[in-house]
Structure formats: C-alpha cells, structure tokens
Short mmCIF file of C-alpha atoms in Angstrom, two decimals:
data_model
loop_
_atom_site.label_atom_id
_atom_site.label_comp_id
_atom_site.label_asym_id
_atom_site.label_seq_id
_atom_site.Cartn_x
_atom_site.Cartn_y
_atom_site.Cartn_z
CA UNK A 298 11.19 29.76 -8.32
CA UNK A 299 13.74 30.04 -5.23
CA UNK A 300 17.38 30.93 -6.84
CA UNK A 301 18.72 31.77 -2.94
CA UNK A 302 17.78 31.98 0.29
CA UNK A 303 20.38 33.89 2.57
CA UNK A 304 21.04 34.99 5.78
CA UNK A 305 22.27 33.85 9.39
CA UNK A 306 20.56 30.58 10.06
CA UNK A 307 21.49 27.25 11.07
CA UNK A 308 21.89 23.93 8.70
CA UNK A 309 18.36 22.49 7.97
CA UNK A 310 16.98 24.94 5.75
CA UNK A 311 16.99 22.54 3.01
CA UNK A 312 14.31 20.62 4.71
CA UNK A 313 12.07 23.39 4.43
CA UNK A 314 12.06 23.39 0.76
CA UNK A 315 11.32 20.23 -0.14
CA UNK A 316 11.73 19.79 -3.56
CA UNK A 317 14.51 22.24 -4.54
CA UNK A 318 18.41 20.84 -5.01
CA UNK A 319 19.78 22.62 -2.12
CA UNK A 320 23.36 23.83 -1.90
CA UNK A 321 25.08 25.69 1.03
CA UNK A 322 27.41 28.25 1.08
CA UNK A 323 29.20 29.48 4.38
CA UNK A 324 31.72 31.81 5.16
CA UNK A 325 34.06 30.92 8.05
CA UNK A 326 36.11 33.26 10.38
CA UNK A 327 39.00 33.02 12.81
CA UNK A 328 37.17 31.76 15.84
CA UNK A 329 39.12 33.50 18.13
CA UNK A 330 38.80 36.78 16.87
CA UNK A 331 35.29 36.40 15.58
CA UNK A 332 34.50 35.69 19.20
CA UNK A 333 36.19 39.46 19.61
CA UNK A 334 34.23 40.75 17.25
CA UNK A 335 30.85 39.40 18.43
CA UNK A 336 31.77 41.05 21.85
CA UNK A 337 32.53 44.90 20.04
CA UNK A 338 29.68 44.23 18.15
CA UNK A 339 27.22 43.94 21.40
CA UNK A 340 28.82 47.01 22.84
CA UNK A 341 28.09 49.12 19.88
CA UNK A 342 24.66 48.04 19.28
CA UNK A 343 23.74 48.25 23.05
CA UNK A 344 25.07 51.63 23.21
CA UNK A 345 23.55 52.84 19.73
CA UNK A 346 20.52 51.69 21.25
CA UNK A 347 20.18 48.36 19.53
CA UNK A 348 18.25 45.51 20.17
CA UNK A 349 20.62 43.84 21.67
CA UNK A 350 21.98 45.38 25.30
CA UNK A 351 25.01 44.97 27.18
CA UNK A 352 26.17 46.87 30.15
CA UNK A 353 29.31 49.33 29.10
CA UNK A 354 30.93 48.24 32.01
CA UNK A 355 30.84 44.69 31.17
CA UNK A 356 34.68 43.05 30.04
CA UNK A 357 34.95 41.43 27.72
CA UNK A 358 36.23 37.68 29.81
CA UNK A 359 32.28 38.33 31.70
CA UNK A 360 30.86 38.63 28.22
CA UNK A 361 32.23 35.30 26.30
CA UNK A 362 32.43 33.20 29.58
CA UNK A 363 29.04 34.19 31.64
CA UNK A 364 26.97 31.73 28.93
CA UNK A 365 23.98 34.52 28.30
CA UNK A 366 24.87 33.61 24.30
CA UNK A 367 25.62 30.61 22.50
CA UNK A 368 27.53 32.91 20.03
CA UNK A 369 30.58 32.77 21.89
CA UNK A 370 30.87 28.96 22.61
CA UNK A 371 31.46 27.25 19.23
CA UNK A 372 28.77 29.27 16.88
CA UNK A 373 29.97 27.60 13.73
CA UNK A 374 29.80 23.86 15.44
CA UNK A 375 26.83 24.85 16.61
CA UNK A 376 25.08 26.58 13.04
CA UNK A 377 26.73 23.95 10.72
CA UNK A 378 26.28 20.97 12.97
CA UNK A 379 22.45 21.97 12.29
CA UNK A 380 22.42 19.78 16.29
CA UNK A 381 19.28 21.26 18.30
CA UNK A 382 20.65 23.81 20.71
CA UNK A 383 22.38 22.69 23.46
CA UNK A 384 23.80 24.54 26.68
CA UNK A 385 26.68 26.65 26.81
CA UNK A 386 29.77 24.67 27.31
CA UNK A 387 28.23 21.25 26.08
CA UNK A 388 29.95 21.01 22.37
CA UNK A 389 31.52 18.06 22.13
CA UNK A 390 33.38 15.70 19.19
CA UNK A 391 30.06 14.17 18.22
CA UNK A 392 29.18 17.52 17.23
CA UNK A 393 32.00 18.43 15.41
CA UNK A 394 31.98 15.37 13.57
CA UNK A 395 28.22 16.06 12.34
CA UNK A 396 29.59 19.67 10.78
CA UNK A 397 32.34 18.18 9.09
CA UNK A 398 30.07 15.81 7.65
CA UNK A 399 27.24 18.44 6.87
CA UNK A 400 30.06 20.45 5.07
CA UNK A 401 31.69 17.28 2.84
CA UNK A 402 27.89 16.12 2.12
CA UNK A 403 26.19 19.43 1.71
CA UNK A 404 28.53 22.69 1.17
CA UNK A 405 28.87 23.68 -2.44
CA UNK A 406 31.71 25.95 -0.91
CA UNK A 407 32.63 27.36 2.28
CA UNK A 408 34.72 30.34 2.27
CA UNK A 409 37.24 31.68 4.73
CA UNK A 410 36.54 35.95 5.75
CA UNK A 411 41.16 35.95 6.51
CA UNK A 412 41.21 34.81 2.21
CA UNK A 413 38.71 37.11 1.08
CA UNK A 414 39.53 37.79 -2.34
CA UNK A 415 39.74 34.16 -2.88
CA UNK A 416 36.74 33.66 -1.43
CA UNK A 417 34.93 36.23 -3.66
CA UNK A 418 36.47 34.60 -6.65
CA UNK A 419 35.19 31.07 -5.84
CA UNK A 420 31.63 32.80 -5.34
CA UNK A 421 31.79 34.31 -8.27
CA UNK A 422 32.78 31.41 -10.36
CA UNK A 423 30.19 29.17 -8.33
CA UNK A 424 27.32 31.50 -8.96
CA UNK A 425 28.32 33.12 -12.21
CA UNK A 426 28.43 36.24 -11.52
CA UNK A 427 30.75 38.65 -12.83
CA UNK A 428 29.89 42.10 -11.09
CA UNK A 429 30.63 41.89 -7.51
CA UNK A 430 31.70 44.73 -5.26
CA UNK A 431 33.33 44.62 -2.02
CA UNK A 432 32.65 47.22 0.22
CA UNK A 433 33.44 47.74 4.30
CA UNK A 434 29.95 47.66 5.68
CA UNK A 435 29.76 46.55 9.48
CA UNK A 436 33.00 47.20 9.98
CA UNK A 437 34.10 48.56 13.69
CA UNK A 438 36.99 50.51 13.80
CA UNK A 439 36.69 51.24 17.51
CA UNK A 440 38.12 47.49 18.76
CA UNK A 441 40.82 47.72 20.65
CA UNK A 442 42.26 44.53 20.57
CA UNK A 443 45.48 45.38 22.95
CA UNK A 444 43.50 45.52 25.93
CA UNK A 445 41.96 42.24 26.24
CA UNK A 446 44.69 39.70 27.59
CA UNK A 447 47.05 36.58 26.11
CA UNK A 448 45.06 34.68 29.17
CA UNK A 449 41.50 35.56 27.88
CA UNK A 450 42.71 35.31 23.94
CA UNK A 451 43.86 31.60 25.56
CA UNK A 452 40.70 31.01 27.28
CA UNK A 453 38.52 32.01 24.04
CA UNK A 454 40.75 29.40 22.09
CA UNK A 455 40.03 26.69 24.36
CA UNK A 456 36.28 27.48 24.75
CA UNK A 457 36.17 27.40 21.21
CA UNK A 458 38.30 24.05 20.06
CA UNK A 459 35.38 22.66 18.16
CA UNK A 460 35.46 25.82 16.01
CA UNK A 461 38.93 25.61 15.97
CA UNK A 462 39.44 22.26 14.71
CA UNK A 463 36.75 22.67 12.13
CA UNK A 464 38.25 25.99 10.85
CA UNK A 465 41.97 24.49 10.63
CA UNK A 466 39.84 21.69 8.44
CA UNK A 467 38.15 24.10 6.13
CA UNK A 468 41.62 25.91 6.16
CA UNK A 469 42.93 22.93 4.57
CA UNK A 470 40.46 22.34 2.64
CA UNK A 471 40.27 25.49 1.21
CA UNK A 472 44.10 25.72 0.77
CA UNK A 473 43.81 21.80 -1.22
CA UNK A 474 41.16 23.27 -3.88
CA UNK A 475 43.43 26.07 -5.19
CA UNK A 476 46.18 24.46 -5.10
CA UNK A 477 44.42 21.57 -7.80
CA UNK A 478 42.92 24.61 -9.48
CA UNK A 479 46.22 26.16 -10.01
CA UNK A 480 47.65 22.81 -11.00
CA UNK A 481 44.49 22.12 -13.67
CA UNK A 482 44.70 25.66 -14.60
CA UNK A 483 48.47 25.13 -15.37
CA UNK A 484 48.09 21.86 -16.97
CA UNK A 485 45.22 23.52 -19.23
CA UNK A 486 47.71 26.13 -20.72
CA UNK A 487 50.22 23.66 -21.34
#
C-alpha cells in the first residue's frame, strides 16, 4: 500500500495512481532568492564535479536570463500548474491561475521554507508524526549575496511575477490558517 510518494516532480502524479486518495504537500520559497540559490547551487555541483555543469566564469544575470533552465523562470508556476512545459519566458496568468486552483483543489498543505518551524508543525500535525528532526543538509554557506546587484535582484523579481504572485497568495494563506487556529485554539481553552 502507497503511504507517500516524495520528491521533486511536477503536479499530476496523482494520475499515476489511480485508485489512491491523493493529497499534495509543497513547500514554497522566496522566489527571488530561491532563484539565488538555484544559481550557487549549479556552481557548486559543476565544480564538485556534479551532474550538472556550469562554467565558473559564468554571472550570475547570464545564468537566470540565458533560458538553458526552466528553473529560473517561474519553477513553482511551472511544477504546481502541472501545464506541459513551455519555453522560457512564456508563463503567463492562465498559468498562474491553474496553480492557484491546483493548490485550493488539491494541496492538503503547502508550506512556506522563510516560516519553517511553522511549517514543520503543520506537517507534523497533518501526518501525525511526533519525532521530526531538523537538520541543515544542502545548505551553502559560500553565497555571497552582496555581489549580485539591486538591478539583477529587480530583474529576477520581474522574471519571476507568476511565482511572486502565487507566493504572496500562499503567504496569505498560510498567515489566514494560524491565525483561525490560534483563534479555535483560544476559543477551545475558554
């Protein structure tokens, strides 16, 4: 019997297993600086040898805006949308609109990496588990964020408005369910 499936994939695993109640579960970062991080992470895993390679030389403005991945233009549109992939620089409103609705229709939870010990709770409660340990894994301490520019941080916001708009939304979101659970919790005691 399938309990979970994990892992980095986009929406429309449920489809595969027909037959199963299917509930997602996402965890949502800052666009802007997950964008950052996707960049570090390249460098370090072309230059520990990694699958992945990237010239050292290569700036971080060359990396996000050149199009040669689809993880820098609106990756959680583009994952949660579940939308077949489309080219760099195509994301659009319609899209947008099909995440928010795959998230209200779908997402048991989606959880924001900035409110992580919130997060962790709501996991916790959602999948009763007690036990759970955070640790730092995958965690580079080499970024340097000074050195990339307010113009590129700009550009990397505007490239990435869908994700944006749909992280301000699960911001809210997020920020709506604890405040009722604080209020019920209250209301509980009283």
């Amino acid at each position: 019997k399938i309990r979970v499936i994990y892992g980095h994939f986009p929406f429309g695993i449920h489809k595969l297993v027909d037959g199963y109640p299917i509930q997602y579960i996402t965890m949502l970062r800052d666009p802007v600086q997950r964008v950052i991080s996707t960049y570090y992470h390249y460098k370090r895993a072309s230059g520990d040898g990694g699958a992945e390679t990237m010239s050292a030389k290569i700036d971080i403005s060359e990396f996000v805006f050149n199009g040669e991945t689809l993880e820098t233009d609106n990756a959680m549109v583009r994952l949660i949308s579940g939308v077949a992939p489309f080219p760099f620089g195509q994301c659009d409103h319609e899209i947008y609109k099909v995440a928010i609705d795959n998230i209200n229709k779908y997402f048991a939870e989606v959880l924001i990496l900035e409110k992580m010990d919130r997060s962790v709770a709501r996991l916790r409660k959602l999948l009763g588990i007690d036990n759970v340990i955070l640790s730092n894994d995958n965690v580079n301490t080499q970024q340097d964020r000074r050195i990339i520019s307010d113009d590129t941080i700009k550009q990397i916001h505007e490239l990435n408005k869908y994700d944006v708009m749909l992280y301000k939304y699960v911001l809210r979101r997020f920020s709506i369910k604890s405040v009722i659970s604080k209020a019920l919790l209250q209301a509980i005691r009283n």
